[in-house]
C-alpha cells in the first residue's frame, strides 16, 4: 500500500479534520453508544471518528496501516488528553489477542482492499475478533460515473504561504474485478516554490449492495441491516448514497 503517505495524510487532516462530520460521527455514536465493552476501529486514520467516541466515554482501540496517518491520530489524541491503544496493523491479517463488542469501519476505508481475497480475509479477522453478539458496522459506496482519464484537481492550504495541490486521475477501470484505480499527484508549494512531490496509486473496489450482504453472510454474520446516508434501516435508492451495513456475530448454540 502506498496510500496515505506524508502529503496525502496532510491533505486528509485538512479536509477531514477531527470535528468534521458527514453525518457519520453522529450515526456511529448512536449505533454504539450502549456498547459496554471495547470497540475497535481498523483504518482509524487521523481519529476523526474515534476521538468523538472517546470523548463521550466509550472505550475504543484503533489501528492503521499508514504510519503517517497513525502519527496524526496519536497527535490528535494527545492534544485532547486521550490515550487510546493505537497500533500499526493490516486489516487483512491482524491478531490483537482480545475480542470486541463492536468493530467499526466508516467512510469507505474497507474499499481500499482492492482484491476480493483481501476483503474476505479482513472480514474473517473482524469476525474472529468480535465477541458473541458483537456487531460489525462498515460503510461502502458505489463508484462515481467517470470515464478513464477523468481528472479532478483540488488545493489545500497547509500553512502560511503554503499549499498542497492534488491532481486525481482515473487511470484504470476493471469492471470484472470491480476496481477503479486512481493516480494521485500531490505537490507541496511555498511562496511559489515547489517543495515536494508525492505520487500515489489509489485503488478503490466496489460491491453491489446485495453482493456485500452475501459476503457478510458467507463469513458467518447474521441479522444484517442495510442503511443509506446514515438513516438506519432505510434501504438505498440512489447510487450516490453512502451505504452502511450492520451485522451480528451470533452466539454459539448451547
Coordinates of N, CA and C in Angstrom, one line a residue:
X1 N 0.9 -1.2 0.0 CA 0.0 0.0 0.0 C 0.9 1.2 0.0
X2 N 0.7 2.1 -1.0 CA 1.4 3.4 -1.0 C 0.5 4.6 -0.8
X3 N -0.7 4.3 -0.2 CA -1.6 5.4 0.0 C -1.4 6.0 1.4
X4 N -1.8 7.3 1.5 CA -1.8 8.0 2.8 C -0.4 8.1 3.4
X5 N 0.5 8.5 2.5 CA 1.9 8.9 3.0 C 1.8 10.4 3.4
X6 N 3.0 11.0 3.5 CA 3.1 12.3 4.1 C 2.1 13.4 3.6
X7 N 2.2 13.7 2.3 CA 1.4 14.8 1.7 C -0.1 14.3 1.7
X8 N -0.3 13.1 1.4 CA -1.7 12.6 1.3 C -2.3 12.7 2.7
X9 N -1.6 12.3 3.8 CA -2.1 12.3 5.1 C -2.3 13.8 5.6
X10 N -1.5 14.7 5.1 CA -1.7 16.1 5.5 C -3.0 16.6 4.9
X11 N -3.2 16.3 3.6 CA -4.5 16.7 3.0 C -5.7 16.1 3.7
X12 N -5.6 14.9 4.1 CA -6.7 14.2 4.8 C -6.9 15.0 6.1
X13 N -5.9 15.4 6.8 CA -6.0 16.1 8.1 C -6.7 17.5 7.8
X14 N -6.4 18.1 6.7 CA -7.0 19.4 6.4 C -8.5 19.2 6.0
X15 N -8.7 18.2 5.2 CA -10.1 18.0 4.6 C -11.0 17.3 5.5
X16 N -10.5 16.4 6.3 CA -11.3 15.6 7.2 C -10.8 15.7 8.6
X17 N -10.8 16.9 9.1 CA -10.2 17.2 10.4 C -11.2 16.6 11.5
X18 N -10.6 16.4 12.7 CA -11.4 16.0 13.8 C -12.4 17.1 14.2
X19 N -13.6 16.7 14.3 CA -14.7 17.6 14.5 C -15.6 17.8 13.3
X20 N -15.1 17.3 12.1 CA -15.9 17.4 10.9 C -16.7 16.1 10.8
X21 N -18.0 16.2 10.4 CA -18.8 15.0 10.3 C -19.6 15.1 8.9
X22 N -19.8 14.0 8.4 CA -20.7 13.8 7.2 C -22.0 13.2 7.6
X23 N -22.3 13.3 8.8 CA -23.4 12.5 9.4 C -23.0 11.2 10.0
X24 N -21.8 10.8 9.7 CA -21.3 9.5 10.2 C -20.9 9.5 11.7
X25 N -20.3 10.6 12.2 CA -19.9 10.7 13.6 C -21.2 10.5 14.5
X26 N -22.2 11.2 14.2 CA -23.4 11.1 15.0 C -24.1 9.7 14.8
X27 N -24.1 9.2 13.6 CA -24.7 7.9 13.3 C -24.0 6.8 14.1
X28 N -22.6 6.8 14.0 CA -21.9 5.7 14.6 C -22.0 5.8 16.1
X29 N -22.0 7.0 16.7 CA -22.2 7.1 18.1 C -23.6 6.5 18.5
X30 N -24.6 6.9 17.8 CA -25.9 6.4 18.2 C -26.0 4.8 18.1
X31 N -25.3 4.2 17.1 CA -25.3 2.8 17.0 C -24.5 2.1 18.0
X32 N -23.5 2.7 18.6 CA -22.6 2.0 19.5 C -22.6 2.6 20.9
X33 N -23.4 3.6 21.2 CA -23.4 4.3 22.5 C -23.7 3.4 23.7
X34 N -24.4 2.3 23.4 CA -24.7 1.4 24.5 C -23.8 0.2 24.6
X35 N -22.7 0.2 23.9 CA -21.7 -0.9 23.9 C -21.0 -0.8 25.3
X36 N -21.1 -1.9 26.0 CA -20.5 -1.8 27.4 C -19.0 -2.1 27.3
X37 N -18.6 -3.0 26.4 CA -17.2 -3.4 26.3 C -16.4 -2.5 25.3
X38 N -15.4 -3.1 24.8 CA -14.5 -2.3 23.9 C -15.0 -2.3 22.4
X39 N -14.6 -1.2 21.7 CA -14.9 -1.0 20.3 C -13.5 -1.0 19.6
X40 N -13.5 -1.5 18.4 CA -12.3 -1.5 17.6 C -12.5 -0.7 16.3
X41 N -11.6 0.2 15.9 CA -11.7 0.9 14.6 C -10.5 0.6 13.8
X42 N -10.6 -0.4 12.9 CA -9.5 -0.5 11.9 C -9.5 0.7 11.0
X43 N -8.3 0.9 10.3 CA -8.2 2.1 9.4 C -8.7 3.3 10.1
X44 N -8.1 3.6 11.3 CA -8.6 4.7 12.2 C -8.3 6.0 11.6
X45 N -7.3 6.1 10.7 CA -7.0 7.4 10.1 C -6.4 8.4 11.1
X46 N -6.9 9.6 11.0 CA -6.5 10.7 11.9 C -7.3 10.7 13.2
X47 N -8.2 9.8 13.4 CA -9.0 9.7 14.6 C -10.3 10.5 14.5
X48 N -10.7 10.9 13.3 CA -11.9 11.7 13.2 C -13.2 11.1 13.8
X49 N -13.3 9.8 13.7 CA -14.5 9.1 14.3 C -14.1 8.7 15.7
X50 N -13.0 8.2 15.9 CA -12.6 7.6 17.2 C -12.7 8.7 18.3
X51 N -12.1 9.8 18.0 CA -12.0 10.8 19.1 C -13.3 11.3 19.7
X52 N -14.3 11.6 18.9 CA -15.6 11.9 19.4 C -16.2 10.8 20.3
X53 N -16.0 9.6 19.9 CA -16.5 8.4 20.7 C -15.8 8.3 22.0
X54 N -14.5 8.5 22.0 CA -13.7 8.5 23.2 C -14.1 9.7 24.2
X55 N -14.4 10.8 23.6 CA -14.8 12.0 24.4 C -16.2 11.8 25.0
X56 N -17.0 10.9 24.4 CA -18.3 10.6 25.0 C -18.2 9.4 26.0
X57 N -17.0 9.0 26.3 CA -16.9 8.0 27.3 C -16.8 6.5 26.9
X58 N -16.8 6.3 25.5 CA -16.6 4.9 25.0 C -15.2 4.5 25.0
X59 N -14.9 3.2 25.1 CA -13.6 2.7 25.0 C -13.3 2.2 23.6
X60 N -12.4 2.8 22.9 CA -12.1 2.5 21.5 C -10.6 2.3 21.3
X61 N -10.3 1.1 20.7 CA -8.9 0.9 20.2 C -8.9 1.2 18.7
X62 N -7.7 1.5 18.2 CA -7.6 1.7 16.7 C -6.3 1.2 16.2
X63 N -6.3 1.0 14.9 CA -5.1 0.7 14.2 C -5.2 1.2 12.7
X64 N -4.1 1.3 12.1 CA -4.0 1.8 10.7 C -2.7 1.2 10.1
X65 N -2.7 1.1 8.8 CA -1.5 0.5 8.1 C -0.6 1.6 7.7
X66 N -1.1 2.9 7.7 CA -0.2 4.0 7.3 C 0.4 4.6 8.5
X67 N 1.7 4.7 8.5 CA 2.5 5.3 9.6 C 2.1 6.8 9.7
X68 N 2.0 7.5 8.6 CA 1.7 8.9 8.6 C 0.3 9.2 9.2
X69 N -0.7 8.4 8.9 CA -2.0 8.6 9.5 C -2.0 8.2 11.0
X70 N -1.3 7.2 11.4 CA -1.2 6.9 12.8 C -0.6 8.0 13.6
X71 N 0.5 8.7 13.0 CA 1.1 9.8 13.7 C 0.1 10.9 13.9
X72 N -0.8 11.1 12.9 CA -1.8 12.1 13.1 C -2.8 11.8 14.2
X73 N -3.2 10.5 14.2 CA -4.1 10.0 15.2 C -3.6 10.2 16.6
X74 N -2.3 9.8 16.8 CA -1.7 9.9 18.1 C -1.6 11.4 18.5
X75 N -1.2 12.3 17.6 CA -1.1 13.7 17.9 C -2.4 14.3 18.2
X76 N -3.4 13.9 17.4 CA -4.8 14.5 17.7 C -5.3 14.0 19.0
X77 N -5.0 12.8 19.4 CA -5.5 12.3 20.7 C -4.7 12.9 21.8
X78 N -3.4 13.0 21.7 CA -2.6 13.6 22.8 C -3.0 15.1 23.0
X79 N -3.3 15.8 22.0 CA -3.7 17.2 22.1 C -5.0 17.4 22.9
X80 N -5.8 16.3 23.0 CA -7.0 16.3 23.7 C -7.0 15.5 25.0
X81 N -5.7 15.1 25.4 CA -5.6 14.4 26.6 C -6.1 12.9 26.6
X82 N -6.2 12.3 25.4 CA -6.7 11.0 25.2 C -5.5 10.0 24.9
X83 N -5.6 8.8 25.5 CA -4.5 7.9 25.3 C -5.1 6.5 24.9
X84 N -5.8 6.4 23.8 CA -6.3 5.0 23.4 C -5.1 4.1 22.9
X85 N -5.4 2.9 22.8 CA -4.4 1.9 22.2 C -4.5 2.1 20.7
X86 N -3.3 2.5 20.1 CA -3.2 2.7 18.7 C -2.0 1.9 18.2
X87 N -2.1 1.2 17.1 CA -1.0 0.4 16.6 C -1.1 0.3 15.1
X88 N 0.0 -0.1 14.5 CA 0.1 -0.3 13.0 C -0.2 -1.8 12.8
X89 N -1.3 -2.0 12.1 CA -1.7 -3.4 11.7 C -2.4 -3.4 10.4
X90 N -2.5 -4.5 9.8 CA -3.1 -4.7 8.5 C -4.5 -5.3 8.7
X91 N -5.5 -4.7 8.1 CA -6.9 -5.2 8.2 C -7.0 -6.7 7.8
X92 N -6.2 -7.1 6.9 CA -6.4 -8.5 6.3 C -5.8 -9.6 7.1
X93 N -4.9 -9.2 8.1 CA -4.2 -10.2 8.8 C -3.7 -9.6 10.2
X94 N -4.6 -9.5 11.1 CA -4.2 -9.0 12.4 C -4.6 -9.9 13.5
X95 N -3.9 -9.8 14.6 CA -4.2 -10.6 15.8 C -3.9 -9.8 17.0
X96 N -5.0 -9.4 17.7 CA -4.8 -8.4 18.9 C -4.9 -9.2 20.2
X97 N -5.4 -10.4 20.2 CA -5.4 -11.1 21.5 C -6.6 -10.8 22.4
X98 N -7.6 -10.1 21.9 CA -8.8 -9.9 22.7 C -10.0 -9.7 21.7
X99 N -11.2 -9.8 22.3 CA -12.4 -9.6 21.5 C -13.1 -8.3 21.8
X100 N -13.9 -7.8 20.9 CA -14.5 -6.5 20.9 C -16.0 -6.7 20.8
X101 N -16.8 -5.8 21.4 CA -18.2 -5.8 21.3 C -18.7 -5.2 20.0
X102 N -17.9 -4.4 19.4 CA -18.2 -3.7 18.1 C -16.9 -3.4 17.4
X103 N -17.0 -3.6 16.1 CA -15.9 -3.1 15.2 C -16.5 -2.2 14.1
X104 N -15.9 -1.1 13.9 CA -16.5 -0.1 13.0 C -15.4 0.3 11.9
X105 N -15.9 0.4 10.7 CA -15.0 0.8 9.6 C -15.8 1.8 8.8
X106 N -15.9 3.1 9.2 CA -16.6 4.2 8.5 C -15.9 4.6 7.2
X107 N -16.6 5.5 6.5 CA -16.0 6.3 5.4 C -15.5 5.5 4.2
X108 N -15.9 4.3 4.1 CA -15.5 3.5 2.9 C -14.0 3.0 2.9
X109 N -13.4 3.1 4.1 CA -12.0 2.6 4.2 C -11.8 1.1 3.8
X110 N -12.9 0.3 4.0 CA -12.8 -1.1 3.6 C -12.6 -1.3 2.1
X111 N -13.0 -0.3 1.3 CA -12.9 -0.4 -0.2 C -11.4 -0.2 -0.6
X112 N -10.5 0.1 0.3 CA -9.1 0.2 -0.1 C -8.5 -1.2 -0.3
X113 N -9.2 -2.2 0.2 CA -8.8 -3.6 -0.1 C -9.3 -4.0 -1.5
X114 N -8.3 -3.9 -2.4 CA -8.7 -3.9 -3.8 C -8.9 -5.3 -4.4
X115 N -8.8 -6.4 -3.6 CA -9.0 -7.7 -4.1 C -10.0 -8.4 -3.2
X116 N -10.8 -9.3 -3.8 CA -11.9 -10.0 -3.1 C -11.2 -10.8 -2.0
X117 N -10.1 -11.5 -2.3 CA -9.4 -12.3 -1.3 C -9.0 -11.5 -0.1
X118 N -8.6 -10.3 -0.3 CA -8.2 -9.4 0.9 C -9.5 -9.1 1.7
X119 N -10.6 -8.8 1.0 CA -11.8 -8.4 1.7 C -12.3 -9.6 2.5
X120 N -12.3 -10.8 2.0 CA -12.7 -12.0 2.7 C -11.8 -12.2 3.9
X121 N -10.5 -12.0 3.7 CA -9.6 -12.2 4.9 C -9.8 -11.2 6.0
X122 N -10.1 -10.0 5.6 CA -10.4 -8.9 6.6 C -11.7 -9.2 7.4
X123 N -12.7 -9.6 6.6 CA -14.0 -10.0 7.3 C -13.8 -11.2 8.3
X124 N -13.0 -12.1 7.9 CA -12.7 -13.3 8.8 C -12.0 -12.8 10.1
X125 N -11.1 -11.8 9.9 CA -10.4 -11.2 11.0 C -11.3 -10.5 11.9
X126 N -12.2 -9.7 11.3 CA -13.2 -9.0 12.1 C -14.1 -9.9 12.9
X127 N -14.5 -11.0 12.2 CA -15.4 -12.0 12.8 C -14.7 -12.6 14.0
X128 N -13.4 -13.0 13.8 CA -12.7 -13.6 14.9 C -12.4 -12.8 16.1
X129 N -12.4 -11.4 15.9 CA -12.1 -10.5 17.0 C -13.4 -9.9 17.6
X130 N -14.6 -10.4 17.2 CA -15.8 -10.0 17.8 C -16.2 -11.0 18.9
X131 N -16.8 -10.5 20.0 CA -17.4 -11.3 21.0 C -18.7 -11.8 20.4
X132 N -19.3 -12.9 21.1 CA -20.6 -13.4 20.7 C -21.6 -12.2 20.8
X133 N -22.4 -12.1 19.8 CA -23.4 -11.0 19.7 C -22.8 -9.6 19.5
X134 N -21.5 -9.6 19.2 CA -20.8 -8.4 18.8 C -21.2 -8.0 17.4
X135 N -21.1 -6.7 17.1 CA -21.6 -6.1 15.9 C -20.4 -5.5 15.0
X136 N -20.6 -5.7 13.7 CA -19.7 -5.1 12.7 C -20.5 -4.0 12.0
X137 N -19.9 -2.8 11.9 CA -20.5 -1.7 11.2 C -19.5 -1.3 10.1
X138 N -19.9 -1.2 8.9 CA -19.0 -0.9 7.8 C -19.7 -0.1 6.7
X139 N -19.0 0.9 6.2 CA -19.5 1.8 5.1 C -18.9 1.3 3.8
X140 N -19.7 1.3 2.8 CA -19.2 1.2 1.4 C -19.9 2.3 0.6
X141 N -19.4 2.5 -0.6 CA -20.1 3.4 -1.6 C -19.9 2.9 -3.0
X142 N -20.7 3.3 -3.9 CA -20.6 2.8 -5.3 C -19.8 3.8 -6.0
X143 N -19.1 3.4 -7.1 CA -18.2 4.3 -7.9 C -19.0 5.4 -8.6
X144 N -18.3 6.6 -8.7 CA -18.9 7.7 -9.4 C -18.9 7.3 -10.9
X145 N -19.8 7.9 -11.7 CA -19.9 7.6 -13.1 C -18.8 8.5 -13.8
X146 N -17.6 7.9 -13.9 CA -16.5 8.6 -14.5 C -15.8 7.8 -15.5
X147 N -15.3 8.4 -16.6 CA -14.6 7.6 -17.6 C -13.1 7.7 -17.4
X148 N -12.4 6.7 -17.9 CA -10.9 6.6 -17.7 C -10.3 7.9 -18.3
X149 N -9.4 8.5 -17.5 CA -8.8 9.8 -17.9 C -9.5 11.0 -17.2
X150 N -10.6 10.7 -16.5 CA -11.2 11.8 -15.7 C -10.2 12.4 -14.7
X151 N -10.1 13.7 -14.6 CA -9.2 14.4 -13.8 C -10.0 15.3 -12.8
X152 N -9.6 15.3 -11.6 CA -10.1 16.2 -10.6 C -9.0 16.9 -9.9
X153 N -9.1 18.2 -9.8 CA -8.0 19.0 -9.2 C -8.5 19.7 -7.9
X154 N -7.7 19.6 -6.8 CA -8.0 20.3 -5.6 C -6.8 21.0 -5.0
X155 N -7.1 22.0 -4.1 CA -6.0 22.7 -3.5 C -6.3 22.8 -2.0
X156 N -5.2 22.5 -1.2 CA -5.4 22.5 0.3 C -4.4 23.5 0.9
X157 N -4.8 24.5 1.7 CA -3.9 25.4 2.3 C -3.3 24.7 3.5
X158 N -2.0 24.6 3.6 CA -1.4 23.8 4.6 C -0.5 24.6 5.6
X159 N -0.4 25.9 5.3 CA 0.4 26.8 6.2 C 0.5 28.2 5.6
X160 N 1.2 29.1 6.3 CA 1.4 30.4 5.8 C 2.2 30.4 4.4
X161 N 1.5 30.9 3.4 CA 2.1 31.0 2.1 C 2.4 29.6 1.6
X162 N 1.7 28.5 2.1 CA 2.0 27.2 1.7 C 0.7 26.5 1.4
X163 N 0.8 25.7 0.3 CA -0.4 24.9 -0.1 C 0.0 23.6 -0.7
X164 N -0.9 22.7 -0.8 CA -0.7 21.4 -1.5 C -1.8 21.2 -2.5
X165 N -1.3 20.9 -3.8 CA -2.2 20.7 -4.8 C -2.3 19.2 -5.1
X166 N -3.5 18.8 -5.4 CA -3.8 17.3 -5.7 C -4.5 17.2 -7.1
X167 N -3.9 16.4 -7.9 CA -4.5 16.0 -9.2 C -4.8 14.5 -9.2
X168 N -6.1 14.2 -9.2 CA -6.6 12.8 -9.2 C -7.0 12.5 -10.6
X169 N -6.4 11.4 -11.1 CA -6.7 10.9 -12.5 C -7.2 9.4 -12.4
X170 N -8.3 9.2 -13.0 CA -8.8 7.8 -13.1 C -8.0 7.1 -14.2
X171 N -7.1 6.2 -13.9 CA -6.2 5.6 -14.9 C -6.7 4.2 -15.3
X172 N -7.6 3.5 -14.6 CA -8.0 2.2 -15.0 C -9.3 1.9 -14.3
X173 N -10.2 1.2 -15.1 CA -11.4 0.7 -14.5 C -11.5 -0.8 -14.9
X174 N -11.5 -1.7 -13.9 CA -11.6 -3.1 -14.1 C -13.1 -3.5 -13.7
X175 N -13.9 -3.6 -14.7 CA -15.3 -3.9 -14.5 C -15.5 -5.4 -14.0
X176 N -14.6 -6.2 -14.3 CA -14.7 -7.6 -13.9 C -14.4 -7.8 -12.4
X177 N -13.2 -7.2 -12.0 CA -12.8 -7.3 -10.6 C -13.4 -6.2 -9.8
X178 N -14.1 -5.2 -10.4 CA -14.9 -4.1 -9.8 C -13.9 -3.2 -9.0
X179 N -12.9 -2.7 -9.7 CA -11.9 -1.8 -9.1 C -11.6 -0.6 -10.0
X180 N -11.7 0.6 -9.4 CA -11.2 1.8 -10.1 C -9.9 2.1 -9.5
X181 N -8.9 2.5 -10.4 CA -7.6 2.8 -9.9 C -7.3 4.3 -10.3
X182 N -6.9 5.1 -9.3 CA -6.6 6.5 -9.5 C -5.1 6.7 -9.3
X183 N -4.6 7.6 -10.1 CA -3.2 8.1 -9.9 C -3.3 9.5 -9.3
X184 N -2.8 9.6 -8.1 CA -2.9 10.9 -7.4 C -1.5 11.6 -7.4
X185 N -1.4 12.8 -7.8 CA -0.2 13.6 -7.7 C -0.3 14.7 -6.8
X186 N 0.5 14.7 -5.7 CA 0.5 15.8 -4.7 C 1.7 16.7 -4.9
X187 N 1.5 18.0 -4.8 CA 2.7 18.9 -4.9 C 2.5 19.9 -3.8
X188 N 3.6 20.0 -3.0 CA 3.6 21.0 -1.9 C 4.4 22.2 -2.3
X189 N 3.7 23.4 -2.2 CA 4.3 24.7 -2.7 C 4.4 25.6 -1.5
X190 N 5.4 26.5 -1.5 CA 5.5 27.6 -0.6 C 6.1 28.8 -1.3
X191 N 5.4 29.9 -1.2 CA 5.8 31.1 -1.9 C 6.2 30.9 -3.3
X192 N 5.5 30.0 -4.0 CA 5.7 29.8 -5.4 C 6.8 28.8 -5.7
X193 N 7.4 28.2 -4.7 CA 8.5 27.2 -4.9 C 8.0 25.8 -4.6
X194 N 8.3 24.9 -5.5 CA 7.9 23.5 -5.3 C 8.8 22.9 -4.2
X195 N 8.2 22.4 -3.1 CA 9.0 21.8 -2.0 C 9.1 20.3 -2.1
X196 N 7.9 19.7 -2.5 CA 7.9 18.2 -2.6 C 6.8 17.7 -3.5
X197 N 7.0 16.5 -4.0 CA 6.0 15.9 -4.9 C 5.8 14.4 -4.4
X198 N 4.6 14.0 -4.4 CA 4.3 12.6 -4.0 C 3.3 12.0 -4.9
X199 N 3.6 10.8 -5.4 CA 2.7 10.1 -6.3 C 2.1 8.9 -5.6
X200 N 0.9 8.7 -5.9 CA 0.1 7.7 -5.2 C -0.8 6.9 -6.1
X201 N -0.8 5.6 -6.1 CA -1.8 4.8 -6.8 C -2.8 4.4 -5.8
X202 N -4.1 4.7 -6.1 CA -5.2 4.6 -5.2 C -6.3 3.8 -5.7
X203 N -6.3 2.5 -5.5 CA -7.4 1.6 -6.0 C -8.6 1.6 -5.0
X204 N -9.7 1.6 -5.6 CA -11.0 1.5 -4.8 C -11.9 0.4 -5.4
X205 N -12.2 -0.6 -4.6 CA -13.1 -1.6 -5.0 C -14.5 -1.2 -4.8
X206 N -15.4 -1.8 -5.5 CA -16.8 -1.6 -5.2 C -17.6 -2.9 -5.2
X207 N -18.8 -2.9 -4.6 CA -19.6 -4.0 -4.4 C -21.1 -3.6 -4.7
X208 N -21.9 -4.5 -5.2 CA -23.3 -4.3 -5.2 C -23.8 -4.5 -3.8
X209 N -25.0 -3.9 -3.6 CA -25.5 -3.9 -2.2 C -25.8 -5.3 -1.7
X210 N -26.5 -6.0 -2.5 CA -26.8 -7.4 -2.1 C -25.6 -8.3 -2.2
X211 N -24.7 -8.0 -3.1 CA -23.4 -8.8 -3.1 C -22.7 -8.7 -1.8
X212 N -22.6 -7.5 -1.2 CA -21.9 -7.3 0.0 C -22.7 -8.0 1.2
X213 N -24.0 -7.9 1.1 CA -24.8 -8.7 2.1 C -24.4 -10.2 2.1
X214 N -24.3 -10.7 0.9 CA -24.0 -12.1 0.8 C -22.6 -12.4 1.3
X215 N -21.7 -11.5 1.1 CA -20.3 -11.6 1.5 C -20.2 -11.7 3.1
X216 N -21.0 -10.8 3.7 CA -21.1 -10.9 5.2 C -21.7 -12.2 5.7
X217 N -22.8 -12.6 5.0 CA -23.5 -13.8 5.4 C -22.5 -15.0 5.2
X218 N -21.8 -15.0 4.2 CA -20.9 -16.2 3.9 C -19.8 -16.2 5.0
X219 N -19.4 -15.1 5.6 CA -18.4 -15.0 6.7 C -19.0 -15.6 8.0
X220 N -20.3 -15.6 8.1 CA -21.0 -16.1 9.3 C -21.8 -15.1 10.0
X221 N -21.9 -13.8 9.5 CA -22.6 -12.8 10.1 C -24.1 -13.0 9.9
X222 N -24.9 -12.6 10.9 CA -26.4 -12.7 10.8 C -27.0 -11.3 11.1
X223 N -28.3 -11.2 11.0 CA -29.1 -10.0 11.3 C -28.5 -8.8 10.6
X224 N -28.3 -8.9 9.4 CA -27.7 -7.9 8.6 C -28.7 -6.8 8.2
X225 N -28.4 -5.5 8.6 CA -29.2 -4.4 8.3 C -28.4 -3.5 7.3
X226 N -29.1 -3.0 6.3 CA -28.5 -2.1 5.3 C -29.2 -0.7 5.5
X227 N -28.4 0.3 5.5 CA -28.9 1.7 5.7 C -28.2 2.7 4.7
X228 N -28.9 3.7 4.3 CA -28.4 4.6 3.3 C -28.3 6.0 4.0
X229 N -27.2 6.7 3.7 CA -26.9 8.0 4.1 C -27.2 8.2 5.6
X230 N -26.8 7.2 6.4 CA -26.8 7.3 7.8 C -28.3 7.4 8.4
X231 N -29.2 6.8 7.7 CA -30.6 6.7 8.2 C -30.8 5.2 8.4
X232 N -30.8 4.8 9.7 CA -30.8 3.4 10.0 C -32.0 2.7 9.4
X233 N -31.8 1.6 8.7 CA -32.8 0.7 8.1 C -33.4 1.2 6.8
X234 N -33.0 2.4 6.3 CA -33.5 2.9 5.0 C -32.7 2.3 3.9
X235 N -33.3 1.5 3.1 CA -32.6 0.8 2.1 C -32.2 1.8 1.0
X236 N -31.0 1.6 0.4 CA -30.5 2.6 -0.6 C -31.5 2.7 -1.8
X237 N -31.6 3.9 -2.3 CA -32.4 4.1 -3.5 C -31.7 4.9 -4.6
X238 N -30.4 5.3 -4.3 CA -29.7 6.1 -5.2 C -28.2 5.7 -5.2
X239 N -27.5 5.6 -6.3 CA -26.1 5.1 -6.3 C -25.2 6.1 -5.6
X240 N -25.6 7.3 -5.4 CA -24.7 8.3 -4.8 C -24.7 8.2 -3.3
X241 N -25.6 7.4 -2.7 CA -25.7 7.3 -1.2 C -24.6 6.5 -0.6
X242 N -24.2 6.9 0.6 CA -23.3 6.1 1.4 C -24.1 4.9 2.0
X243 N -23.6 3.7 2.0 CA -24.3 2.5 2.4 C -23.6 1.9 3.6
X244 N -24.3 1.8 4.7 CA -23.8 1.2 5.9 C -24.4 -0.1 6.2
X245 N -23.6 -1.1 6.4 CA -24.0 -2.5 6.8 C -23.8 -2.6 8.3
X246 N -24.7 -3.2 9.0 CA -24.5 -3.6 10.4 C -24.9 -5.1 10.5
X247 N -24.0 -5.9 11.1 CA -24.2 -7.3 11.1 C -23.7 -7.8 12.5
X248 N -24.3 -8.9 12.9 CA -24.0 -9.5 14.2 C -23.3 -10.8 14.1
X249 N -22.3 -11.1 15.0 CA -21.7 -12.4 15.2 C -22.6 -13.2 16.1
X250 N -23.3 -14.2 15.7 CA -24.2 -14.9 16.5 C -23.6 -15.6 17.7
X251 N -24.3 -15.8 18.7 CA -23.8 -16.6 19.9 C -23.8 -18.1 19.5
X252 N -22.9 -18.8 20.0 CA -22.8 -20.3 19.8 C -24.1 -20.9 20.4
X253 N -24.6 -21.9 19.7 CA -25.8 -22.6 20.3 C -25.4 -23.4 21.5
X254 N -26.2 -23.4 22.5 CA -25.9 -24.1 23.8 C -26.1 -25.6 23.6

